[in-house]
Coordinates of C-alpha atoms in Angstrom, one line a residue:
M164 CA 4.6 15.5 -28.7
S165 CA 6.8 16.0 -25.7
D166 CA 6.4 12.5 -24.2
Q167 CA 7.2 10.6 -27.5
S168 CA 9.1 8.1 -25.3
E169 CA 5.6 6.8 -24.2
S170 CA 3.4 4.2 -25.8
S171 CA 0.0 3.3 -25.1
A172 CA 0.3 -0.4 -26.3
R173 CA 2.9 -2.3 -24.1
P174 CA 4.6 -5.7 -25.1
A175 CA 3.8 -9.2 -23.7
A176 CA 5.8 -9.9 -20.7
S177 CA 6.3 -12.9 -18.6
A178 CA 5.0 -12.8 -14.9
A179 CA 8.6 -12.9 -13.9
S180 CA 9.9 -10.1 -16.1
P181 CA 10.9 -7.0 -14.3
D182 CA 9.3 -3.6 -15.6
P183 CA 11.8 -1.5 -17.1
S184 CA 11.1 1.5 -14.9
G185 CA 12.7 -0.8 -12.1
L186 CA 9.8 -1.5 -9.7
S187 CA 8.5 -5.2 -11.1
R188 CA 4.6 -5.8 -10.8
R189 CA 5.4 -9.3 -9.4
G190 CA 7.4 -7.4 -6.5
V191 CA 4.7 -5.3 -6.1
L192 CA 2.2 -8.0 -5.6
R193 CA 4.4 -9.9 -3.4
A194 CA 5.0 -7.1 -1.2
A195 CA 1.0 -7.0 -0.9
A196 CA 1.0 -10.5 0.0
A197 CA 3.8 -10.4 2.5
A198 CA 2.3 -7.0 4.0
G199 CA -1.1 -8.7 4.3
A200 CA 0.4 -11.6 6.1
L201 CA 2.1 -9.2 8.5
G202 CA -0.8 -6.5 8.9
I203 CA 1.5 -3.9 7.0
P204 CA 0.0 -1.6 4.7
L205 CA 1.0 -2.2 1.0
G206 CA 2.3 1.6 0.8
A207 CA 4.7 1.2 3.5
A208 CA 6.0 -2.2 2.1
I209 CA 6.8 -0.3 -1.4
A210 CA 7.9 2.6 0.3
G211 CA 10.5 0.4 2.0
A212 CA 12.4 -0.3 -1.0
S213 CA 14.4 2.5 -2.7
P214 CA 13.7 3.4 -6.5
A215 CA 17.3 3.8 -7.0
A216 CA 18.1 0.4 -5.9
A217 CA 15.3 -1.0 -7.9
A218 CA 16.7 0.3 -10.9
P219 CA 20.4 -0.2 -10.8
G220 CA 22.6 1.8 -13.6
I221 CA 19.6 4.4 -14.3
V222 CA 21.0 7.9 -13.7
P223 CA 17.9 10.3 -13.5
S224 CA 17.7 13.2 -15.7
A225 CA 18.7 16.4 -14.2
A226 CA 16.3 18.6 -12.2
P227 CA 14.1 20.6 -14.0
G228 CA 14.2 24.3 -13.2
L229 CA 10.7 25.0 -12.0
P230 CA 8.9 28.3 -11.6
A231 CA 10.1 30.3 -8.4
G232 CA 9.3 28.7 -4.9
L233 CA 8.7 25.2 -6.5
V234 CA 11.0 22.5 -5.7
P235 CA 11.4 19.4 -7.8
Y236 CA 12.1 15.9 -6.3
L237 CA 12.3 12.4 -7.5
S238 CA 9.2 10.5 -7.0
P239 CA 8.3 6.9 -7.6
Y240 CA 5.0 6.1 -9.0
V241 CA 3.0 2.9 -8.5
N242 CA -0.8 2.6 -9.4
W243 CA -3.2 0.6 -7.3
A244 CA -2.4 -2.7 -8.7
G245 CA 1.2 -2.2 -9.4
E246 CA 0.6 -2.6 -13.3
I247 CA 2.0 0.8 -14.0
T248 CA 5.2 1.7 -12.1
H249 CA 8.0 4.1 -12.4
S250 CA 11.1 4.2 -10.2
G251 CA 11.2 7.9 -10.4
L252 CA 10.0 10.7 -12.1
W253 CA 10.3 14.5 -11.2
A254 CA 7.7 15.6 -9.3
C255 CA 6.5 18.9 -7.3
A256 CA 3.9 20.1 -4.8
P257 CA 2.0 23.1 -6.0
R258 CA 0.6 25.2 -3.3
T259 CA -2.0 27.5 -5.2
G260 CA -3.6 27.7 -8.5
Q261 CA -1.4 30.3 -9.7
D262 CA 1.3 27.7 -8.9
L263 CA -0.3 25.3 -11.3
A264 CA -0.7 28.0 -14.0
D265 CA 2.8 28.9 -13.8
L266 CA 4.0 25.1 -14.3
A267 CA 1.7 24.9 -17.1
N268 CA 3.5 27.8 -18.9
W269 CA 6.7 26.4 -18.1
A270 CA 5.9 22.9 -19.3
R271 CA 4.6 24.6 -22.7
A272 CA 7.6 26.7 -22.9
N273 CA 9.9 23.7 -22.1
G274 CA 8.4 20.6 -24.0
W275 CA 7.2 19.0 -20.9
R276 CA 4.0 17.3 -19.7
L277 CA 2.1 17.9 -16.2
R278 CA 0.4 15.0 -14.6
A279 CA -1.5 15.6 -11.6
R280 CA -1.4 12.7 -9.3
G281 CA -3.4 12.1 -6.1
K282 CA -3.3 8.9 -4.4
S283 CA -2.7 6.9 -7.5
H284 CA -5.7 4.9 -6.8
N285 CA -6.3 4.1 -10.6
W286 CA -5.7 1.1 -12.8
S287 CA -6.0 2.7 -16.4
P288 CA -2.7 4.7 -18.1
L289 CA -4.5 8.4 -17.3
T290 CA -1.5 9.6 -15.4
I291 CA 1.3 7.7 -16.9
T292 CA 1.4 4.9 -19.3
P293 CA 3.5 1.9 -18.7
S294 CA 6.6 2.6 -21.1
T295 CA 7.4 5.9 -19.8
G296 CA 11.1 6.4 -20.0
H297 CA 13.0 7.0 -16.8
D298 CA 14.1 10.3 -18.5
A299 CA 10.7 11.4 -19.6
K300 CA 9.8 14.8 -19.6
V301 CA 6.6 14.1 -17.4
L302 CA 6.3 16.2 -14.3
L303 CA 3.9 15.1 -11.4
L304 CA 1.9 17.2 -9.7
D305 CA 1.1 16.1 -5.9
T306 CA -2.0 17.8 -5.2
T307 CA -2.3 16.1 -1.5
K308 CA 0.4 18.2 0.4
H309 CA -1.1 21.7 -0.2
L310 CA -4.3 21.9 -2.5
T311 CA -6.8 20.6 0.2
A312 CA -8.7 23.4 1.5
M313 CA -12.6 23.5 1.8
A314 CA -15.1 25.7 2.9
L315 CA -19.1 25.8 2.8
T316 CA -20.7 28.0 0.5
T317 CA -24.0 29.7 -0.2
P318 CA -25.8 27.0 -2.2
P319 CA -27.9 27.6 -5.1
A320 CA -32.0 27.4 -4.9
G321 CA -32.7 23.7 -4.9
A322 CA -29.8 22.5 -2.8
P323 CA -29.8 22.4 1.0
G324 CA -25.9 22.9 0.7
A325 CA -22.6 23.2 -1.1
V326 CA -19.0 23.2 -0.5
R327 CA -15.9 24.5 -2.2
A328 CA -13.1 22.2 -2.1
Q329 CA -9.6 21.9 -3.7
A330 CA -8.6 19.2 -5.9
G331 CA -6.3 17.3 -3.4
V332 CA -8.6 16.9 -0.5
T333 CA -9.5 13.2 -0.1
L334 CA -13.2 12.2 -0.3
E335 CA -13.1 10.7 3.3
T336 CA -12.1 14.2 4.6
L337 CA -14.5 16.0 2.6
M338 CA -17.3 13.7 3.4
A339 CA -16.8 13.9 7.0
F340 CA -16.7 17.6 6.6
L341 CA -20.1 17.8 5.3
A342 CA -21.6 15.5 7.7
G343 CA -20.4 17.6 10.4
H344 CA -22.7 20.2 8.7
G345 CA -25.6 17.8 8.5
L346 CA -25.0 17.4 4.6
G347 CA -24.2 14.7 2.5
V348 CA -24.0 12.7 -0.9
T349 CA -25.8 10.0 -2.1
N350 CA -23.2 8.2 -4.2
T351 CA -19.6 7.7 -3.4
P352 CA -16.8 5.2 -4.4
A353 CA -16.0 2.3 -1.5
P354 CA -12.1 4.1 -1.1
G355 CA -12.3 7.2 0.8
E356 CA -8.7 8.0 0.3
L357 CA -9.5 9.3 -3.5
T358 CA -8.8 12.9 -4.2
L359 CA -11.9 15.1 -5.3
G360 CA -9.8 15.8 -8.6
G361 CA -9.3 12.1 -9.3
T362 CA -12.9 11.1 -8.8
L363 CA -14.1 14.0 -10.9
A364 CA -11.8 13.0 -13.6
I365 CA -13.1 9.7 -14.1
D366 CA -16.7 10.4 -13.0
A367 CA -16.6 8.4 -10.0
H368 CA -19.8 6.8 -8.7
G369 CA -21.3 4.4 -6.1
T370 CA -24.4 2.1 -6.3
S371 CA -28.0 3.8 -5.7
V372 CA -31.1 4.2 -7.5
P373 CA -34.5 5.1 -5.8
A374 CA -36.0 2.2 -3.9
D375 CA -39.8 1.8 -4.8
G376 CA -41.8 4.7 -3.5
E377 CA -38.7 6.8 -2.6
S378 CA -38.5 10.3 -3.9
A379 CA -35.9 12.3 -5.2
R380 CA -34.0 14.6 -2.3
P381 CA -32.9 18.1 -3.0
G382 CA -29.2 18.4 -3.8
H383 CA -28.6 14.8 -4.5
T384 CA -28.1 12.7 -7.4
Y385 CA -28.2 9.1 -8.1
G386 CA -25.4 9.5 -10.8
S387 CA -21.7 10.1 -10.4
L388 CA -20.2 12.6 -8.3
S389 CA -19.1 14.9 -11.3
N390 CA -23.1 15.3 -11.7
L391 CA -23.0 17.5 -8.2
V392 CA -20.7 19.9 -9.9
L393 CA -21.7 23.7 -9.6
S394 CA -18.6 25.3 -11.0
L395 CA -15.1 24.3 -11.6
T396 CA -11.8 26.1 -11.3
A397 CA -9.2 25.1 -13.9
V398 CA -6.0 26.0 -15.3
V399 CA -6.5 26.5 -19.1
W400 CA -5.4 28.2 -22.2
D401 CA -6.2 32.0 -22.7
A402 CA -5.7 32.7 -26.4
G403 CA -5.9 36.8 -25.5
Q404 CA -3.0 36.5 -22.8
D405 CA -1.1 33.8 -25.0
A406 CA -0.8 31.9 -21.7
Y407 CA -2.6 29.2 -19.4
V408 CA -4.5 31.1 -16.8
V409 CA -6.7 30.0 -13.9
K410 CA -10.4 30.5 -14.9
T411 CA -13.7 29.7 -13.2
F412 CA -16.5 27.8 -15.4
R413 CA -20.1 27.6 -13.8
R414 CA -22.5 24.8 -14.7
G415 CA -25.2 25.5 -16.8
T416 CA -23.7 28.6 -18.1
D417 CA -20.3 27.8 -19.5
E418 CA -20.0 24.7 -21.8
E419 CA -16.4 24.2 -20.4
C420 CA -18.1 23.1 -17.2
E421 CA -19.6 20.0 -18.5
A422 CA -16.3 19.0 -20.5
L423 CA -14.0 19.6 -17.4
A424 CA -16.5 17.6 -15.0
T425 CA -15.3 14.4 -16.2
H426 CA -11.9 15.1 -18.3
L427 CA -9.9 12.0 -18.3
G428 CA -6.9 13.6 -17.3
R429 CA -7.1 16.2 -20.3
G430 CA -7.6 18.9 -17.8
L431 CA -6.2 20.4 -14.6
I432 CA -8.4 21.4 -12.1
V433 CA -7.8 23.7 -8.9
E434 CA -11.0 23.4 -7.3
A435 CA -14.6 22.4 -7.4
E436 CA -17.7 23.8 -6.1
I437 CA -20.4 20.6 -5.4
Q438 CA -23.8 20.8 -4.3
A439 CA -24.9 18.7 -1.3
G440 CA -28.0 17.5 0.3
E441 CA -29.6 16.7 3.6
D442 CA -27.5 13.8 5.3
I443 CA -29.7 11.0 6.3
P444 CA -28.3 8.0 8.1
L445 CA -27.8 4.7 6.3
R446 CA -28.4 0.7 7.3
C447 CA -26.0 -1.6 5.5
Q448 CA -27.2 -5.2 5.9
S449 CA -24.9 -8.2 4.6
R450 CA -25.7 -11.6 3.6
V451 CA -24.1 -14.6 2.3
D452 CA -26.5 -17.1 2.5
L453 CA -27.9 -16.5 -1.1
T454 CA -27.0 -18.6 -3.9
A455 CA -25.9 -16.9 -7.2
D456 CA -28.3 -19.0 -8.8
E457 CA -31.0 -17.1 -6.9
L458 CA -29.4 -13.8 -6.9
F459 CA -28.6 -13.9 -10.5
A460 CA -31.7 -15.8 -11.8
A461 CA -33.0 -15.0 -15.2
P462 CA -36.4 -13.0 -15.0
G463 CA -39.5 -15.1 -15.0
S464 CA -37.7 -18.2 -14.1
A465 CA -38.8 -20.3 -11.0
L466 CA -35.8 -19.2 -8.9
A467 CA -36.4 -15.6 -10.0
A468 CA -40.1 -16.1 -8.2
R469 CA -38.7 -16.6 -5.0
G470 CA -38.1 -13.2 -4.5
N471 CA -34.4 -13.0 -3.9
T472 CA -33.1 -11.5 -7.2
F473 CA -30.6 -8.5 -7.4
A474 CA -33.4 -6.4 -8.9
D475 CA -35.7 -7.4 -5.9
F476 CA -33.3 -6.1 -3.2
M477 CA -32.6 -3.0 -5.7
A478 CA -36.5 -2.4 -5.3
E479 CA -36.6 -2.5 -2.0
S480 CA -34.0 -0.4 -0.9
G481 CA -32.2 1.1 -4.2
R482 CA -28.7 0.5 -3.1
V483 CA -27.1 -2.7 -3.6
E484 CA -23.8 -4.7 -4.1
A485 CA -22.9 -8.2 -4.9
I486 CA -19.3 -9.3 -4.4
W487 CA -18.9 -12.9 -5.8
F488 CA -15.7 -14.7 -5.2
A489 CA -14.3 -16.9 -7.9
F490 CA -15.2 -20.3 -7.9
T491 CA -17.9 -20.0 -5.0
D492 CA -21.7 -20.3 -5.2
R493 CA -22.8 -17.5 -2.5
P494 CA -22.1 -14.0 -3.1
W495 CA -21.3 -11.4 -0.4
L496 CA -24.6 -9.2 -0.9
K497 CA -24.4 -5.6 0.8
V498 CA -28.0 -3.8 1.0
W499 CA -28.1 -0.3 2.0
S500 CA -31.3 1.6 2.9
L501 CA -32.2 5.0 4.1
S502 CA -32.7 4.8 7.8
P503 CA -33.3 8.0 9.7
R504 CA -33.6 6.0 12.9
R505 CA -31.6 3.2 14.1
P506 CA -33.0 -0.2 13.9
L507 CA -33.1 -2.0 17.2
T508 CA -30.8 -5.0 15.4
S509 CA -28.5 -2.6 13.7
R510 CA -25.0 -2.0 15.3
R511 CA -24.2 1.7 15.4
V512 CA -20.9 3.0 14.0
Y513 CA -19.0 6.2 14.2
A514 CA -16.2 5.9 11.7
P515 CA -15.9 4.5 8.1
Y516 CA -14.0 1.0 7.4
N517 CA -16.1 -1.3 9.4
Y518 CA -14.8 -4.6 7.8
P519 CA -11.7 -5.0 9.4
F520 CA -11.5 -8.9 7.9
S521 CA -11.2 -7.2 4.5
D522 CA -9.2 -4.0 5.5
L523 CA -6.1 -5.9 6.3
I524 CA -5.3 -9.2 4.4
P525 CA -5.8 -12.2 6.7
T526 CA -3.0 -14.5 6.9
P527 CA -4.6 -17.3 5.1
V528 CA -5.9 -15.4 2.1
A529 CA -2.4 -13.6 1.9
R530 CA -0.5 -16.8 2.2
L531 CA -2.6 -18.4 -0.7
A532 CA -2.3 -15.3 -2.9
G533 CA 1.5 -15.6 -2.4
L534 CA 1.4 -19.1 -3.6
L535 CA -0.6 -18.1 -6.5
I536 CA 1.9 -15.1 -7.7
G537 CA 4.6 -17.8 -7.2
G538 CA 3.3 -19.8 -9.9
S539 CA 0.7 -22.2 -8.2
W540 CA -2.3 -20.6 -10.3
F541 CA -4.6 -23.7 -9.9
L542 CA -5.4 -22.5 -6.3
A543 CA -7.7 -19.8 -7.6
P544 CA -10.5 -22.2 -6.3
A545 CA -9.0 -22.3 -3.1
L546 CA -8.5 -18.5 -3.0
G547 CA -12.1 -17.8 -3.9
A548 CA -13.2 -20.2 -0.9
A549 CA -11.2 -18.6 1.6
Q550 CA -12.0 -15.1 0.6
Y551 CA -15.5 -16.4 1.1
T552 CA -15.0 -17.9 4.4
V553 CA -13.2 -14.8 5.7
A554 CA -16.1 -12.7 4.7
A555 CA -18.7 -15.0 5.9
T556 CA -17.3 -15.5 9.5
G557 CA -15.8 -12.1 10.0
L558 CA -19.1 -10.5 9.3
T559 CA -20.6 -12.6 12.4
A560 CA -17.6 -12.4 14.4
T561 CA -17.3 -8.5 14.2
L562 CA -21.0 -7.8 14.2
A563 CA -21.1 -6.3 11.2
K564 CA -24.1 -8.0 9.4
D565 CA -26.4 -5.0 10.3
L566 CA -24.9 -1.7 10.5
W567 CA -26.1 1.8 11.0
G568 CA -24.7 5.4 11.3
P569 CA -24.1 8.5 9.2
S570 CA -24.2 8.0 5.4
H571 CA -20.4 8.5 4.6
T572 CA -19.4 5.7 7.4
L573 CA -21.2 3.2 5.6
Q574 CA -20.2 4.2 1.9
F575 CA -16.5 3.8 2.7
Y576 CA -15.4 0.4 3.4
L577 CA -12.4 -0.2 1.3
R578 CA -8.8 0.9 2.9
P579 CA -5.5 0.6 0.7
T580 CA -4.5 -2.3 3.0
T581 CA -6.8 -4.7 1.2
L582 CA -5.7 -7.2 -1.1
R583 CA -4.7 -5.1 -4.5
E584 CA -6.0 -6.7 -7.7
T585 CA -6.4 -5.9 -11.2
A586 CA -10.1 -5.0 -12.5
N587 CA -11.6 -4.7 -15.6
G588 CA -14.6 -2.2 -15.8
Y589 CA -17.8 -1.5 -17.5
G590 CA -20.8 0.4 -17.4
I591 CA -23.9 -1.2 -19.2
L592 CA -26.9 1.4 -19.7
T593 CA -30.3 -0.1 -19.5
R594 CA -33.8 0.4 -18.3
R595 CA -34.4 -0.3 -14.4
A596 CA -37.1 -3.1 -15.7
D597 CA -34.1 -4.7 -17.5
V598 CA -31.4 -4.6 -14.9
Q599 CA -32.2 -8.4 -13.7
R600 CA -31.8 -9.4 -17.4
V601 CA -28.5 -7.6 -17.8
V602 CA -27.0 -9.0 -14.6
S603 CA -28.3 -12.8 -15.3
E604 CA -27.0 -12.6 -18.8
F605 CA -23.8 -11.2 -17.6
A606 CA -23.3 -13.6 -14.5
G607 CA -24.3 -16.5 -16.9
Y608 CA -21.6 -15.7 -19.5
Y609 CA -19.0 -15.4 -16.8
R610 CA -19.8 -18.5 -14.9
Q611 CA -19.6 -20.5 -17.9
Q612 CA -16.5 -18.8 -19.0
L613 CA -14.8 -19.5 -15.9
A614 CA -15.7 -22.9 -15.8
D615 CA -14.7 -23.6 -19.4
W616 CA -11.2 -22.1 -18.3
A617 CA -10.9 -24.2 -15.4
E618 CA -11.7 -27.3 -17.3
A619 CA -8.6 -26.7 -19.6
G620 CA -6.5 -26.5 -16.5
R621 CA -6.2 -22.6 -16.8
F622 CA -7.2 -20.2 -14.0
P623 CA -6.6 -16.4 -15.1
I624 CA -9.4 -15.1 -12.4
N625 CA -8.8 -15.7 -9.0
G626 CA -10.4 -12.6 -7.1
Q627 CA -14.0 -11.7 -7.5
V628 CA -16.9 -10.0 -9.6
E629 CA -18.5 -6.7 -8.2
I630 CA -21.8 -5.8 -9.4
R631 CA -23.5 -2.4 -8.5
V632 CA -26.4 -0.2 -10.1
S633 CA -26.4 3.7 -10.2
G634 CA -28.6 6.1 -11.6
L635 CA -27.5 8.1 -14.8
D636 CA -26.3 12.0 -14.6
Q637 CA -29.5 13.6 -15.0
P638 CA -29.3 17.4 -15.4
G639 CA -32.5 17.6 -13.1
D640 CA -30.4 16.6 -10.3
S641 CA -28.4 20.0 -10.7
A642 CA -29.3 22.7 -8.7
A643 CA -27.6 24.8 -11.4
P644 CA -30.3 26.1 -13.8
G645 CA -29.2 25.0 -17.3
A646 CA -27.0 22.2 -16.7
R647 CA -26.2 19.5 -18.7
P648 CA -24.7 16.3 -18.2
P649 CA -21.0 15.7 -18.0
L650 CA -20.2 15.1 -21.5
L651 CA -17.7 12.2 -21.0
S652 CA -19.4 10.6 -17.6
V653 CA -19.8 6.9 -18.3
A654 CA -23.3 7.7 -16.6
R655 CA -24.3 10.3 -19.1
P656 CA -27.8 9.4 -20.7
H657 CA -27.4 8.5 -24.2
P658 CA -29.2 10.8 -26.8
D659 CA -30.5 7.8 -29.0
H660 CA -31.7 5.9 -25.9
P661 CA -33.9 8.1 -23.5
D662 CA -35.7 5.2 -21.9
Y663 CA -32.1 4.0 -20.5
D664 CA -32.6 5.5 -16.7
C665 CA -29.5 3.3 -15.0
V666 CA -26.3 1.7 -15.2
V667 CA -25.1 -1.6 -14.3
W668 CA -21.5 -1.7 -13.2
V669 CA -19.6 -4.8 -13.6
D670 CA -15.9 -5.6 -12.4
V671 CA -14.1 -8.5 -12.7
L672 CA -10.8 -8.6 -10.6
T673 CA -7.8 -10.8 -10.5
Q674 CA -4.0 -10.9 -9.8
P675 CA -2.4 -8.8 -12.3
T676 CA 0.4 -11.4 -13.4
S677 CA -2.1 -14.3 -13.7
P678 CA -1.6 -16.2 -17.0
G679 CA -4.1 -15.6 -19.8
A680 CA -6.0 -12.7 -17.7
H681 CA -5.8 -10.7 -20.8
E682 CA -7.1 -13.2 -23.0
F683 CA -10.0 -14.1 -20.4
Y684 CA -11.0 -10.1 -20.2
R685 CA -10.9 -9.6 -24.1
E686 CA -13.1 -12.6 -24.5
L687 CA -15.4 -11.1 -21.8
E688 CA -15.2 -7.5 -23.3
R689 CA -16.4 -8.9 -26.8
F690 CA -19.6 -10.6 -25.3
L691 CA -20.1 -7.3 -23.2
M692 CA -20.0 -5.1 -26.4
S693 CA -22.0 -7.7 -28.8
T694 CA -24.7 -8.4 -26.1
F695 CA -25.1 -4.8 -24.7
D696 CA -25.1 -3.2 -28.3
G697 CA -27.7 -0.5 -27.8
T698 CA -30.7 -2.6 -28.5
Y699 CA -31.6 -3.3 -24.7
A700 CA -28.6 -2.4 -23.0
L701 CA -25.4 -0.4 -24.2
A702 CA -22.0 -1.3 -22.7
R703 CA -19.4 1.5 -22.1
V704 CA -16.1 1.3 -20.4
E705 CA -15.2 2.3 -16.9
W706 CA -12.6 4.8 -17.3
S707 CA -10.5 4.0 -14.3
K708 CA -10.5 0.5 -14.7
G709 CA -9.1 -2.3 -17.4
W710 CA -10.6 -2.2 -21.0
G711 CA -9.6 -2.3 -24.6
Y712 CA -7.9 -5.8 -24.2
T713 CA -5.9 -7.7 -26.7
D714 CA -4.8 -11.3 -25.5
T715 CA -1.5 -9.6 -24.3
A716 CA -2.3 -6.1 -23.0
A717 CA -5.0 -3.9 -21.7
W718 CA -5.7 -0.4 -23.2
A719 CA -4.2 -1.5 -26.3
D720 CA -7.3 -2.8 -28.8
Q721 CA -7.3 0.0 -31.4
Q722 CA -10.7 -0.6 -32.5
I723 CA -12.0 -0.3 -28.7
I724 CA -10.1 2.7 -28.1
E725 CA -10.6 4.9 -31.1
S726 CA -14.2 3.6 -32.3
A727 CA -16.0 1.8 -30.0
V728 CA -15.6 4.0 -27.0
P729 CA -16.6 7.3 -28.9
A730 CA -19.6 5.5 -30.5
S731 CA -20.9 4.6 -27.1
F732 CA -21.4 8.4 -26.2
G733 CA -22.5 9.3 -29.4
A734 CA -20.8 11.2 -32.3
G735 CA -21.8 14.6 -31.2
Q736 CA -21.4 14.2 -27.5
W737 CA -17.8 12.9 -28.0
A738 CA -16.8 15.5 -30.9
E739 CA -18.0 18.4 -28.4
A740 CA -16.1 17.3 -25.4
V741 CA -12.9 16.6 -27.7
S742 CA -13.1 20.1 -29.3
I743 CA -13.9 21.8 -25.9
L744 CA -11.0 19.9 -23.9
D745 CA -8.4 21.1 -27.0
R746 CA -9.4 24.4 -27.0
L747 CA -8.6 24.5 -23.2
D748 CA -5.3 22.9 -23.7
P749 CA -4.3 23.3 -27.5
H750 CA -0.8 22.6 -26.7
R751 CA -1.6 19.1 -24.9
V752 CA 0.4 19.9 -21.8
F753 CA -2.2 17.9 -19.7
G754 CA -2.0 14.6 -21.4
N755 CA 0.1 11.5 -22.2
A756 CA 0.6 9.3 -25.2
F757 CA -2.7 7.3 -24.4
T758 CA -4.8 10.2 -23.7
D759 CA -3.5 11.5 -27.1
R760 CA -4.9 8.3 -28.7
L761 CA -8.4 8.3 -26.7
V762 CA -9.3 11.8 -26.4
R763 CA -9.2 12.8 -30.3

């Protein structure tokens, strides 16, 4: 392999140990806390430090001679939580699809690997691995500089609209463009600054299932954004030309489209055509008065009979999220509902990010986070209480408990300036009738685990739990005749469980340097895999988050990576996806040491 200096497993390191790339994880987190206290975006705080100064004595390798017209430059890499950093890799900003093909041929001839980098909003090592050397032959491709064009296209029968967009456009820009034409989508992630290419690589999702009595709407899906793909233009190997070329694949006609629609970094997308439906405004109501006991009550219990469970709200609106701060007993519950007309009690909004108290880290939270990172991990309960208090008071102070507006203005609510935490992530496939059982069993185990560790004087979790539910990537949602679900989407229906019709998404967040966090996550992962083993529910890992834990590292458990993950999709589907991706990139130009282990 051309990047043999990389390794998917990393050794245990103390919270104070510097990252070999020169940007320490603790330094990134301290920057986050300080930036929050001053109201400064984290990216600006990190950018203020010179990569060369952060890595004294390291001399970058000579600049590569790229194809004509492409200029290499050194660029630091910092992922969302600062767990994967590099003081400077060679990068360039391709302008066209042909530039990307030329780069692929150059990389193959010179032993380099290409990694598309959009906004680096990712936790897992799908772009670069933690141990990427300072002189690794890895070229970052910044798609956000030039590959951002978009235009409406003629939609196929069954979809009110369609758009062709290049991989570097952000979701916020794309959804605003669609909204300007009366179009929208049902599911998006909370951060609007993600690129389209990045969201398709890891089947990004939102939270929605049909409310009771709600009919499916043409052009929409309750599954992931990957299920909206109509065609994909990508750089792929052409054996007849003995070269990488730009080629377009159509959903329902070309099997390559189903493999590339969620490719985990094993492909290189130039642009995508996606379908869209009529945009209907949303209403978002927030509550902070319900206890976790009631919201996550076991089905059939006295508490569940009160009618305030997670599943009750899901039945009423179809769109629910619970944010449960560590060591608190009242989650922040968001409930979205279709609302063509503004309710009298709702405040009209015109733009995304309507929770300013979470957009910028409030001073009390920033100070507590700084103390935790400095070693006072026992303050985790105080941080959880502070985060809850900020949310509860902020919702009232900013009149944000009841909002109404175009769908994208309420779907995007997370800015890059929020407190950056690490997160594990799992999608649990189940029947809609069993959602409350899944949520209740997860919540019960997590709360007991948190209490047991605290009793032992250990506080590995100081963030929040996030729980959402979406539909699966049903092929019937696609307007492309003959469409199949994306092969590697976590929301792909399982061939052995046709009764599963939705997926419960669970994430547990904490500061990356929290002592014992990997061990805690490993225990939780084992619980999820053993409890939701395909009887009434089936756990899959969420590609962009943390998973595959040992006691000291994420993405390091060989059994999870090489056995449990493929098995959760079904042997036939996994093998088909790997075969297609290998055929499209037989020289593994698009990949790294981690994807070499995973997509095999």
